[in-house]
Amino acid sequence: MASFSVPKTDWNANSFFSYGAYNRIKNNIQYLIDLSFELFPEYEYEKMSDDKTYSDFPYADEFNLIELNLKLLHDKSFGFVKYTFSDMKNWYPNQQTPSYEDMNRYEQMTVDYYNGLNSIKKNKNKLGDIKLGMNL
């Protein structure tokens, strides 16, 4: 499993979006999907593109995959964030791109899922250590 990179959760109107930010968000989502498979039944998700480089910029369909996979995490694992179908955005070619508010939403959701899934992972065996009739 790949590692989880510290998300940037302080995007503002002066923030600069780069290929590194896209790669971090995309790879963090993949990490969270893989982690969710350790805790919940596996489910189908949409494979995201390869990492971008300096000369690349993600297309609208790649941002749509970010939106979709975050929604799948919510629907198929555990709803750690308040995210519903109505919150999901659709991006279109040659139209508006995600704003700093969208970047904060993506990154904060990865933080929430990271904390929530790791909490479940840490505590999932604790109930298994308790036996019926045992004095606590």
PDB file of C-alpha atoms in Angstrom:
ATOM      1  CA  MET A   1       0.000   0.000   0.000  1.00  0.00           C
ATOM      2  CA  ALA A   2       1.302   3.457  -0.847  1.00  0.00           C
ATOM      3  CA  SER A   3       1.824   6.001   1.884  1.00  0.00           C
ATOM      4  CA  PHE A   4      -0.527   8.796   2.877  1.00  0.00           C
ATOM      5  CA  SER A   5       0.827  12.330   2.288  1.00  0.00           C
ATOM      6  CA  VAL A   6      -0.101  15.192   4.594  1.00  0.00           C
ATOM      7  CA  PRO A   7      -2.964  17.054   2.877  1.00  0.00           C
ATOM      8  CA  LYS A   8      -2.965  20.803   2.365  1.00  0.00           C
ATOM      9  CA  THR A   9      -6.110  22.043   4.096  1.00  0.00           C
ATOM     10  CA  ASP A  10      -5.457  25.769   3.929  1.00  0.00           C
ATOM     11  CA  TRP A  11      -6.075  26.482   0.265  1.00  0.00           C
ATOM     12  CA  ASN A  12      -7.017  30.102  -0.433  1.00  0.00           C
ATOM     13  CA  ALA A  13      -7.615  32.376  -3.407  1.00  0.00           C
ATOM     14  CA  ASN A  14      -3.857  32.952  -3.744  1.00  0.00           C
ATOM     15  CA  SER A  15      -2.917  29.260  -3.663  1.00  0.00           C
ATOM     16  CA  PHE A  16      -1.268  27.776  -6.720  1.00  0.00           C
ATOM     17  CA  PHE A  17      -2.511  24.411  -7.983  1.00  0.00           C
ATOM     18  CA  SER A  18       0.187  22.150  -9.403  1.00  0.00           C
ATOM     19  CA  TYR A  19       0.639  18.610 -10.623  1.00  0.00           C
ATOM     20  CA  GLY A  20       2.026  17.767  -7.168  1.00  0.00           C
ATOM     21  CA  ALA A  21      -1.243  18.765  -5.501  1.00  0.00           C
ATOM     22  CA  TYR A  22      -3.236  16.642  -7.945  1.00  0.00           C
ATOM     23  CA  ASN A  23      -0.928  13.653  -7.369  1.00  0.00           C
ATOM     24  CA  ARG A  24      -1.199  14.034  -3.577  1.00  0.00           C
ATOM     25  CA  ILE A  25      -5.005  14.162  -3.620  1.00  0.00           C
ATOM     26  CA  LYS A  26      -5.321  11.277  -6.090  1.00  0.00           C
ATOM     27  CA  ASN A  27      -2.775   9.087  -4.307  1.00  0.00           C
ATOM     28  CA  ASN A  28      -4.286   9.811  -0.884  1.00  0.00           C
ATOM     29  CA  ILE A  29      -7.684   8.716  -2.187  1.00  0.00           C
ATOM     30  CA  GLN A  30      -6.139   5.510  -3.546  1.00  0.00           C
ATOM     31  CA  TYR A  31      -4.463   4.910  -0.170  1.00  0.00           C
ATOM     32  CA  LEU A  32      -7.834   5.351   1.562  1.00  0.00           C
ATOM     33  CA  ILE A  33      -9.584   2.977  -0.848  1.00  0.00           C
ATOM     34  CA  ASP A  34      -6.900   0.358  -0.173  1.00  0.00           C
ATOM     35  CA  LEU A  35      -7.219   0.917   3.584  1.00  0.00           C
ATOM     36  CA  SER A  36     -11.010   0.598   3.380  1.00  0.00           C
ATOM     37  CA  PHE A  37     -10.530  -2.833   1.726  1.00  0.00           C
ATOM     38  CA  GLU A  38      -8.810  -4.007   4.912  1.00  0.00           C
ATOM     39  CA  LEU A  39     -11.887  -3.096   6.945  1.00  0.00           C
ATOM     40  CA  PHE A  40     -14.899  -3.489   4.648  1.00  0.00           C
ATOM     41  CA  PRO A  41     -15.856  -5.755   1.749  1.00  0.00           C
ATOM     42  CA  GLU A  42     -14.071  -4.786  -1.441  1.00  0.00           C
ATOM     43  CA  TYR A  43     -16.064  -2.752  -3.930  1.00  0.00           C
ATOM     44  CA  GLU A  44     -15.605  -1.498  -7.441  1.00  0.00           C
ATOM     45  CA  TYR A  45     -14.062   1.927  -7.792  1.00  0.00           C
ATOM     46  CA  GLU A  46     -12.798   3.982 -10.686  1.00  0.00           C
ATOM     47  CA  LYS A  47      -9.071   3.736 -11.403  1.00  0.00           C
ATOM     48  CA  MET A  48      -7.540   7.186 -11.533  1.00  0.00           C
ATOM     49  CA  SER A  49      -4.855   8.301 -13.959  1.00  0.00           C
ATOM     50  CA  ASP A  50      -1.123   7.911 -13.548  1.00  0.00           C
ATOM     51  CA  ASP A  51       0.763  10.629 -11.696  1.00  0.00           C
ATOM     52  CA  LYS A  52       1.047  13.923 -13.514  1.00  0.00           C
ATOM     53  CA  THR A  53       4.333  15.639 -14.315  1.00  0.00           C
ATOM     54  CA  TYR A  54       5.357  19.256 -14.704  1.00  0.00           C
ATOM     55  CA  SER A  55       3.933  19.501 -18.220  1.00  0.00           C
ATOM     56  CA  ASP A  56       0.588  17.848 -17.397  1.00  0.00           C
ATOM     57  CA  PHE A  57      -2.656  19.231 -16.061  1.00  0.00           C
ATOM     58  CA  PRO A  58      -5.584  17.036 -15.022  1.00  0.00           C
ATOM     59  CA  TYR A  59      -8.619  17.034 -17.271  1.00  0.00           C
ATOM     60  CA  ALA A  60     -12.234  17.448 -16.234  1.00  0.00           C
ATOM     61  CA  ASP A  61     -12.848  13.688 -16.326  1.00  0.00           C
ATOM     62  CA  GLU A  62      -9.965  13.173 -13.869  1.00  0.00           C
ATOM     63  CA  PHE A  63     -11.517  15.608 -11.399  1.00  0.00           C
ATOM     64  CA  ASN A  64     -14.805  13.747 -11.882  1.00  0.00           C
ATOM     65  CA  LEU A  65     -13.024  10.534 -10.840  1.00  0.00           C
ATOM     66  CA  ILE A  66     -11.832  12.251  -7.647  1.00  0.00           C
ATOM     67  CA  GLU A  67     -15.415  13.251  -6.892  1.00  0.00           C
ATOM     68  CA  LEU A  68     -16.755   9.785  -7.693  1.00  0.00           C
ATOM     69  CA  ASN A  69     -14.161   7.890  -5.666  1.00  0.00           C
ATOM     70  CA  LEU A  70     -14.687  10.124  -2.634  1.00  0.00           C
ATOM     71  CA  LYS A  71     -18.398   9.404  -2.898  1.00  0.00           C
ATOM     72  CA  LEU A  72     -17.729   5.659  -3.232  1.00  0.00           C
ATOM     73  CA  LEU A  73     -15.597   5.791  -0.070  1.00  0.00           C
ATOM     74  CA  HIS A  74     -18.569   7.334   1.695  1.00  0.00           C
ATOM     75  CA  ASP A  75     -21.126   4.906   0.321  1.00  0.00           C
ATOM     76  CA  LYS A  76     -19.103   1.690   0.569  1.00  0.00           C
ATOM     77  CA  SER A  77     -17.147   2.119   3.789  1.00  0.00           C
ATOM     78  CA  PHE A  78     -18.293   4.530   6.442  1.00  0.00           C
ATOM     79  CA  GLY A  79     -19.647   8.066   6.149  1.00  0.00           C
ATOM     80  CA  PHE A  80     -17.008   9.943   8.124  1.00  0.00           C
ATOM     81  CA  VAL A  81     -17.829  13.126   6.285  1.00  0.00           C
ATOM     82  CA  LYS A  82     -21.052  14.838   5.418  1.00  0.00           C
ATOM     83  CA  TYR A  83     -20.985  14.026   1.738  1.00  0.00           C
ATOM     84  CA  THR A  84     -23.991  13.232  -0.353  1.00  0.00           C
ATOM     85  CA  PHE A  85     -24.746  12.876  -4.030  1.00  0.00           C
ATOM     86  CA  SER A  86     -25.929  16.493  -4.107  1.00  0.00           C
ATOM     87  CA  ASP A  87     -22.466  17.649  -2.933  1.00  0.00           C
ATOM     88  CA  MET A  88     -20.717  15.905  -5.790  1.00  0.00           C
ATOM     89  CA  LYS A  89     -19.736  18.201  -8.634  1.00  0.00           C
ATOM     90  CA  ASN A  90     -19.437  17.426 -12.315  1.00  0.00           C
ATOM     91  CA  TRP A  91     -16.601  19.024 -14.233  1.00  0.00           C
ATOM     92  CA  TYR A  92     -16.748  19.676 -17.974  1.00  0.00           C
ATOM     93  CA  PRO A  93     -14.009  20.238 -20.552  1.00  0.00           C
ATOM     94  CA  ASN A  94     -13.108  23.869 -21.195  1.00  0.00           C
ATOM     95  CA  GLN A  95     -15.304  25.049 -18.338  1.00  0.00           C
ATOM     96  CA  GLN A  96     -14.645  26.204 -14.787  1.00  0.00           C
ATOM     97  CA  THR A  97     -11.995  24.203 -12.935  1.00  0.00           C
ATOM     98  CA  PRO A  98     -12.095  23.281  -9.244  1.00  0.00           C
ATOM     99  CA  SER A  99     -11.606  26.255  -6.946  1.00  0.00           C
ATOM    100  CA  TYR A 100      -9.569  26.515  -3.764  1.00  0.00           C
ATOM    101  CA  GLU A 101     -12.807  25.686  -1.914  1.00  0.00           C
ATOM    102  CA  ASP A 102     -13.039  22.419  -3.852  1.00  0.00           C
ATOM    103  CA  MET A 103      -9.381  21.665  -3.065  1.00  0.00           C
ATOM    104  CA  ASN A 104     -10.068  22.248   0.639  1.00  0.00           C
ATOM    105  CA  ARG A 105     -13.099  19.950   0.393  1.00  0.00           C
ATOM    106  CA  TYR A 106     -11.066  17.183  -1.268  1.00  0.00           C
ATOM    107  CA  GLU A 107      -8.170  17.487   1.153  1.00  0.00           C
ATOM    108  CA  GLN A 108     -10.308  17.771   4.300  1.00  0.00           C
ATOM    109  CA  MET A 109     -12.291  14.724   3.249  1.00  0.00           C
ATOM    110  CA  THR A 110      -9.057  12.733   2.936  1.00  0.00           C
ATOM    111  CA  VAL A 111      -8.082  13.842   6.461  1.00  0.00           C
ATOM    112  CA  ASP A 112     -11.486  12.804   7.810  1.00  0.00           C
ATOM    113  CA  TYR A 113     -11.320   9.402   6.107  1.00  0.00           C
ATOM    114  CA  TYR A 114      -7.726   8.839   7.176  1.00  0.00           C
ATOM    115  CA  ASN A 115      -8.603   9.525  10.810  1.00  0.00           C
ATOM    116  CA  GLY A 116     -11.850   7.553  10.702  1.00  0.00           C
ATOM    117  CA  LEU A 117     -10.538   4.463   8.921  1.00  0.00           C
ATOM    118  CA  ASN A 118      -7.426   4.323  11.093  1.00  0.00           C
ATOM    119  CA  SER A 119      -9.588   4.620  14.204  1.00  0.00           C
ATOM    120  CA  ILE A 120     -11.618   1.615  13.072  1.00  0.00           C
ATOM    121  CA  LYS A 121      -8.446  -0.303  12.211  1.00  0.00           C
ATOM    122  CA  LYS A 122      -6.917   0.450  15.606  1.00  0.00           C
ATOM    123  CA  ASN A 123     -10.035  -0.551  17.534  1.00  0.00           C
ATOM    124  CA  LYS A 124     -11.454  -3.362  15.404  1.00  0.00           C
ATOM    125  CA  ASN A 125      -9.940  -6.168  17.463  1.00  0.00           C
ATOM    126  CA  LYS A 126     -10.641  -4.743  20.897  1.00  0.00           C
ATOM    127  CA  LEU A 127     -14.116  -6.254  21.097  1.00  0.00           C
ATOM    128  CA  GLY A 128     -12.654  -9.578  19.981  1.00  0.00           C
ATOM    129  CA  ASP A 129     -10.543  -9.663  23.140  1.00  0.00           C
ATOM    130  CA  ILE A 130     -13.611  -9.622  25.404  1.00  0.00           C
ATOM    131  CA  LYS A 131     -15.140 -13.000  26.197  1.00  0.00           C
ATOM    132  CA  LEU A 132     -18.722 -13.471  27.353  1.00  0.00           C
ATOM    133  CA  GLY A 133     -18.975 -13.917  31.124  1.00  0.00           C
ATOM    134  CA  MET A 134     -15.591 -12.287  31.613  1.00  0.00           C
ATOM    135  CA  ASN A 135     -15.209  -9.916  34.573  1.00  0.00           C
ATOM    136  CA  LEU A 136     -14.024  -6.550  33.320  1.00  0.00           C
TER     137      LEU A 136
END
